[in-house]
Amino acid sequence: MPEEPERPSVKNRKRRFLSILWFVVLVVGIGLILFLVDLLFSLTK
């Protein structure tokens, strides 16, 4: 799909927001996985 022509500042802000969003999702996902693994180990112990 073709991108709409935007001002560079808006594009940069959007890109920065997306990268921050990806970072947050990654951190939350890793934390959740570690929490679940810890829970599994405590249950099987």
C-alpha positions as a Markdown table, in Angstrom:
| # | Residue | x | y | z |
|---|---|---|---|---|
| 1 | Met | 0.0 | 0.0 | 0.0 |
| 2 | Pro | 1.4 | 3.4 | -0.9 |
| 3 | Glu | 2.5 | 5.7 | 1.9 |
| 4 | Glu | 1.0 | 9.1 | 2.2 |
| 5 | Pro | 3.4 | 12.0 | 1.8 |
| 6 | Glu | 4.1 | 13.3 | 5.3 |
| 7 | Arg | 6.3 | 15.9 | 6.8 |
| 8 | Pro | 9.7 | 14.4 | 7.9 |
| 9 | Ser | 9.2 | 15.4 | 11.5 |
| 10 | Val | 5.9 | 13.6 | 11.7 |
| 11 | Lys | 7.4 | 10.5 | 10.0 |
| 12 | Asn | 10.4 | 10.5 | 12.5 |
| 13 | Arg | 8.1 | 10.9 | 15.4 |
| 14 | Lys | 5.9 | 8.0 | 14.2 |
| 15 | Arg | 9.0 | 5.8 | 13.6 |
| 16 | Arg | 10.3 | 6.7 | 17.1 |
| 17 | Phe | 6.9 | 5.9 | 18.6 |
| 18 | Leu | 6.8 | 2.6 | 16.8 |
| 19 | Ser | 10.3 | 1.6 | 17.9 |
| 20 | Ile | 9.5 | 2.5 | 21.6 |
| 21 | Leu | 6.2 | 0.5 | 21.3 |
| 22 | Trp | 8.1 | -2.5 | 19.9 |
| 23 | Phe | 10.7 | -2.2 | 22.8 |
| 24 | Val | 7.9 | -2.1 | 25.4 |
| 25 | Val | 6.1 | -5.1 | 23.8 |
| 26 | Leu | 9.4 | -7.0 | 23.8 |
| 27 | Val | 10.2 | -6.3 | 27.4 |
| 28 | Val | 6.7 | -7.1 | 28.6 |
| 29 | Gly | 6.7 | -10.3 | 26.5 |
| 30 | Ile | 10.0 | -11.5 | 28.0 |
| 31 | Gly | 8.9 | -10.6 | 31.5 |
| 32 | Leu | 5.7 | -12.6 | 31.0 |
| 33 | Ile | 7.6 | -15.6 | 29.6 |
| 34 | Leu | 10.0 | -15.5 | 32.6 |
| 35 | Phe | 7.0 | -15.2 | 35.0 |
| 36 | Leu | 5.3 | -18.2 | 33.4 |
| 37 | Val | 8.5 | -20.3 | 33.4 |
| 38 | Asp | 9.0 | -19.5 | 37.1 |
| 39 | Leu | 5.4 | -20.4 | 37.8 |
| 40 | Leu | 5.8 | -23.7 | 36.0 |
| 41 | Phe | 8.9 | -24.6 | 38.0 |
| 42 | Ser | 7.3 | -23.7 | 41.3 |
| 43 | Leu | 4.3 | -25.9 | 40.4 |
| 44 | Thr | 6.4 | -28.9 | 39.3 |
| 45 | Lys | 8.8 | -28.6 | 42.3 |
